[in-house]
Amino acid sequence: MVMKMAKWSTVIFGFILTLIVYLIFGRYEFYGLLIVGFIVGYMAHQGVFGGMWNAALAGAFGTIISAILFIILVAIGGRALMGTLGGLNGFTVYGISTIFSVIDAIIKYMIVMGITGAIGGYIRGKDNKN
């Protein structure tokens, strides 16, 4: 059984949807990521394992880029938002102490999106056309 490991157009589309969920839906992001994982798995046309892998990659990339966007926001907007965010010095202390929470988020969202991606891939089935 030969399986392509990642369908990058689907992963990038899922990555963009993941960023939209992170930036817009806030406290409902878990449910949004369930839906995004399902969509990515369905779009992958690679069955259960392909859907799981593509959705997990999209979730990981989305989490990493969201963390980078937060770093840029704090580093650039730190002066204007000194009282709220504490500036770059406050972020450095905060960032060092929460690196584990970022790793936790990456793992959690890879698992969540991977499971729903597998369900989407199962429903869609494997496309045997190349």
PDB file of C-alpha atoms in Angstrom:
ATOM      1  CA  MET A   1       0.000   0.000   0.000  1.00  0.00           C
ATOM      2  CA  VAL A   2       1.571   3.243  -1.151  1.00  0.00           C
ATOM      3  CA  MET A   3       0.270   6.404   0.480  1.00  0.00           C
ATOM      4  CA  LYS A   4       1.335   9.958  -0.179  1.00  0.00           C
ATOM      5  CA  MET A   5       2.091  11.398   3.203  1.00  0.00           C
ATOM      6  CA  ALA A   6       0.957  14.973   2.732  1.00  0.00           C
ATOM      7  CA  LYS A   7      -1.202  16.733   0.212  1.00  0.00           C
ATOM      8  CA  TRP A   8       0.223  20.210   0.658  1.00  0.00           C
ATOM      9  CA  SER A   9      -2.612  22.147  -0.972  1.00  0.00           C
ATOM     10  CA  THR A  10      -5.014  20.609   1.533  1.00  0.00           C
ATOM     11  CA  VAL A  11      -2.620  21.169   4.435  1.00  0.00           C
ATOM     12  CA  ILE A  12      -2.193  24.849   3.526  1.00  0.00           C
ATOM     13  CA  PHE A  13      -5.958  25.314   3.163  1.00  0.00           C
ATOM     14  CA  GLY A  14      -6.437  23.679   6.577  1.00  0.00           C
ATOM     15  CA  PHE A  15      -3.656  25.817   8.017  1.00  0.00           C
ATOM     16  CA  ILE A  16      -5.449  28.984   6.844  1.00  0.00           C
ATOM     17  CA  LEU A  17      -8.727  27.742   8.319  1.00  0.00           C
ATOM     18  CA  THR A  18      -6.920  26.950  11.567  1.00  0.00           C
ATOM     19  CA  LEU A  19      -5.571  30.500  11.763  1.00  0.00           C
ATOM     20  CA  ILE A  20      -9.055  31.883  11.134  1.00  0.00           C
ATOM     21  CA  VAL A  21     -10.437  29.719  13.952  1.00  0.00           C
ATOM     22  CA  TYR A  22      -7.669  30.835  16.343  1.00  0.00           C
ATOM     23  CA  LEU A  23      -8.070  34.517  15.538  1.00  0.00           C
ATOM     24  CA  ILE A  24     -11.860  34.795  15.328  1.00  0.00           C
ATOM     25  CA  PHE A  25     -13.616  32.141  17.380  1.00  0.00           C
ATOM     26  CA  GLY A  26     -11.708  32.456  20.675  1.00  0.00           C
ATOM     27  CA  ARG A  27     -13.371  30.313  23.280  1.00  0.00           C
ATOM     28  CA  TYR A  28     -15.039  28.069  20.698  1.00  0.00           C
ATOM     29  CA  GLU A  29     -11.755  27.209  18.991  1.00  0.00           C
ATOM     30  CA  PHE A  30     -11.908  23.547  20.031  1.00  0.00           C
ATOM     31  CA  TYR A  31     -15.156  22.999  18.130  1.00  0.00           C
ATOM     32  CA  GLY A  32     -13.869  24.993  15.182  1.00  0.00           C
ATOM     33  CA  LEU A  33     -10.752  22.837  15.038  1.00  0.00           C
ATOM     34  CA  LEU A  34     -12.886  19.703  15.081  1.00  0.00           C
ATOM     35  CA  ILE A  35     -14.696  20.988  12.005  1.00  0.00           C
ATOM     36  CA  VAL A  36     -11.484  22.107  10.276  1.00  0.00           C
ATOM     37  CA  GLY A  37      -9.865  18.717  10.904  1.00  0.00           C
ATOM     38  CA  PHE A  38     -12.872  16.977   9.381  1.00  0.00           C
ATOM     39  CA  ILE A  39     -12.797  19.256   6.323  1.00  0.00           C
ATOM     40  CA  VAL A  40      -9.072  18.687   5.777  1.00  0.00           C
ATOM     41  CA  GLY A  41      -9.434  14.920   6.126  1.00  0.00           C
ATOM     42  CA  TYR A  42     -12.353  14.930   3.719  1.00  0.00           C
ATOM     43  CA  MET A  43     -10.477  17.029   1.164  1.00  0.00           C
ATOM     44  CA  ALA A  44      -7.331  14.884   1.294  1.00  0.00           C
ATOM     45  CA  HIS A  45      -8.809  11.957  -0.703  1.00  0.00           C
ATOM     46  CA  GLN A  46      -6.310   9.639   1.001  1.00  0.00           C
ATOM     47  CA  GLY A  47      -8.404   7.546   3.351  1.00  0.00           C
ATOM     48  CA  VAL A  48      -8.201   7.367   7.123  1.00  0.00           C
ATOM     49  CA  PHE A  49      -4.445   7.657   7.618  1.00  0.00           C
ATOM     50  CA  GLY A  50      -3.963  10.307   4.935  1.00  0.00           C
ATOM     51  CA  GLY A  51      -6.797  12.398   6.368  1.00  0.00           C
ATOM     52  CA  MET A  52      -5.365  12.046   9.856  1.00  0.00           C
ATOM     53  CA  TRP A  53      -1.864  13.036   8.758  1.00  0.00           C
ATOM     54  CA  ASN A  54      -2.960  16.048   6.676  1.00  0.00           C
ATOM     55  CA  ALA A  55      -5.240  17.363   9.425  1.00  0.00           C
ATOM     56  CA  ALA A  56      -2.538  16.896  12.080  1.00  0.00           C
ATOM     57  CA  LEU A  57      -0.028  18.828   9.952  1.00  0.00           C
ATOM     58  CA  ALA A  58      -2.520  21.649   9.404  1.00  0.00           C
ATOM     59  CA  GLY A  59      -3.174  21.824  13.161  1.00  0.00           C
ATOM     60  CA  ALA A  60       0.519  21.892  14.024  1.00  0.00           C
ATOM     61  CA  PHE A  61       1.313  24.599  11.474  1.00  0.00           C
ATOM     62  CA  GLY A  62      -1.655  26.666  12.647  1.00  0.00           C
ATOM     63  CA  THR A  63      -0.569  26.443  16.272  1.00  0.00           C
ATOM     64  CA  ILE A  64       3.026  27.373  15.503  1.00  0.00           C
ATOM     65  CA  ILE A  65       2.091  30.358  13.312  1.00  0.00           C
ATOM     66  CA  SER A  66      -0.459  31.574  15.882  1.00  0.00           C
ATOM     67  CA  ALA A  67       2.267  31.533  18.542  1.00  0.00           C
ATOM     68  CA  ILE A  68       4.615  33.453  16.209  1.00  0.00           C
ATOM     69  CA  LEU A  69       1.898  36.037  15.494  1.00  0.00           C
ATOM     70  CA  PHE A  70       1.439  36.484  19.232  1.00  0.00           C
ATOM     71  CA  ILE A  71       5.179  37.015  19.671  1.00  0.00           C
ATOM     72  CA  ILE A  72       5.208  39.647  16.914  1.00  0.00           C
ATOM     73  CA  LEU A  73       2.177  41.375  18.439  1.00  0.00           C
ATOM     74  CA  VAL A  74       3.815  41.584  21.845  1.00  0.00           C
ATOM     75  CA  ALA A  75       7.270  42.570  20.544  1.00  0.00           C
ATOM     76  CA  ILE A  76       5.985  45.307  18.232  1.00  0.00           C
ATOM     77  CA  GLY A  77       2.948  46.414  20.220  1.00  0.00           C
ATOM     78  CA  GLY A  78       4.683  46.100  23.569  1.00  0.00           C
ATOM     79  CA  ARG A  79       5.477  49.803  23.825  1.00  0.00           C
ATOM     80  CA  ALA A  80       1.961  50.951  23.025  1.00  0.00           C
ATOM     81  CA  LEU A  81       0.409  48.271  25.216  1.00  0.00           C
ATOM     82  CA  MET A  82       2.951  48.454  28.022  1.00  0.00           C
ATOM     83  CA  GLY A  83       0.397  48.201  30.804  1.00  0.00           C
ATOM     84  CA  THR A  84      -1.522  45.338  29.228  1.00  0.00           C
ATOM     85  CA  LEU A  85       1.251  43.103  27.930  1.00  0.00           C
ATOM     86  CA  GLY A  86       4.249  44.238  29.932  1.00  0.00           C
ATOM     87  CA  GLY A  87       6.461  44.951  26.933  1.00  0.00           C
ATOM     88  CA  LEU A  88       9.216  42.754  25.589  1.00  0.00           C
ATOM     89  CA  ASN A  89      10.767  42.142  29.013  1.00  0.00           C
ATOM     90  CA  GLY A  90       7.482  40.890  30.409  1.00  0.00           C
ATOM     91  CA  PHE A  91       6.972  38.727  27.350  1.00  0.00           C
ATOM     92  CA  THR A  92      10.426  37.205  27.684  1.00  0.00           C
ATOM     93  CA  VAL A  93       9.692  36.065  31.224  1.00  0.00           C
ATOM     94  CA  TYR A  94       6.198  34.963  30.227  1.00  0.00           C
ATOM     95  CA  GLY A  95       7.464  33.241  27.064  1.00  0.00           C
ATOM     96  CA  ILE A  96      10.091  31.222  28.888  1.00  0.00           C
ATOM     97  CA  SER A  97       7.563  30.023  31.444  1.00  0.00           C
ATOM     98  CA  THR A  98       4.924  29.086  28.856  1.00  0.00           C
ATOM     99  CA  ILE A  99       6.964  27.316  26.188  1.00  0.00           C
ATOM    100  CA  PHE A 100       5.545  24.079  27.570  1.00  0.00           C
ATOM    101  CA  SER A 101       1.984  25.314  27.123  1.00  0.00           C
ATOM    102  CA  VAL A 102       2.724  26.043  23.442  1.00  0.00           C
ATOM    103  CA  ILE A 103       4.098  22.512  23.012  1.00  0.00           C
ATOM    104  CA  ASP A 104       1.003  21.198  24.798  1.00  0.00           C
ATOM    105  CA  ALA A 105      -1.242  23.141  22.390  1.00  0.00           C
ATOM    106  CA  ILE A 106       0.615  21.764  19.365  1.00  0.00           C
ATOM    107  CA  ILE A 107       0.201  18.180  20.567  1.00  0.00           C
ATOM    108  CA  LYS A 108      -3.420  18.665  21.633  1.00  0.00           C
ATOM    109  CA  TYR A 109      -4.533  20.230  18.360  1.00  0.00           C
ATOM    110  CA  MET A 110      -2.599  17.714  16.275  1.00  0.00           C
ATOM    111  CA  ILE A 111      -4.475  14.944  18.081  1.00  0.00           C
ATOM    112  CA  VAL A 112      -7.883  16.653  17.875  1.00  0.00           C
ATOM    113  CA  MET A 113      -7.567  17.570  14.222  1.00  0.00           C
ATOM    114  CA  GLY A 114      -5.966  14.213  13.416  1.00  0.00           C
ATOM    115  CA  ILE A 115      -8.900  12.256  14.847  1.00  0.00           C
ATOM    116  CA  THR A 116     -11.522  14.287  13.010  1.00  0.00           C
ATOM    117  CA  GLY A 117      -9.355  14.235   9.882  1.00  0.00           C
ATOM    118  CA  ALA A 118      -9.357  10.439  10.074  1.00  0.00           C
ATOM    119  CA  ILE A 119     -13.151  10.478  10.296  1.00  0.00           C
ATOM    120  CA  GLY A 120     -13.363  12.789   7.288  1.00  0.00           C
ATOM    121  CA  GLY A 121     -10.919  10.607   5.377  1.00  0.00           C
ATOM    122  CA  TYR A 122     -12.938   7.509   6.234  1.00  0.00           C
ATOM    123  CA  ILE A 123     -16.164   9.079   4.977  1.00  0.00           C
ATOM    124  CA  ARG A 124     -14.562  10.294   1.760  1.00  0.00           C
ATOM    125  CA  GLY A 125     -12.637   7.103   1.156  1.00  0.00           C
ATOM    126  CA  LYS A 126      -9.477   6.737  -0.850  1.00  0.00           C
ATOM    127  CA  ASP A 127      -9.314   8.224  -4.317  1.00  0.00           C
ATOM    128  CA  ASN A 128      -7.470   5.721  -6.506  1.00  0.00           C
ATOM    129  CA  LYS A 129      -7.037   8.156  -9.380  1.00  0.00           C
ATOM    130  CA  ASN A 130      -3.611   9.809  -9.531  1.00  0.00           C
TER     131      ASN A 130
END
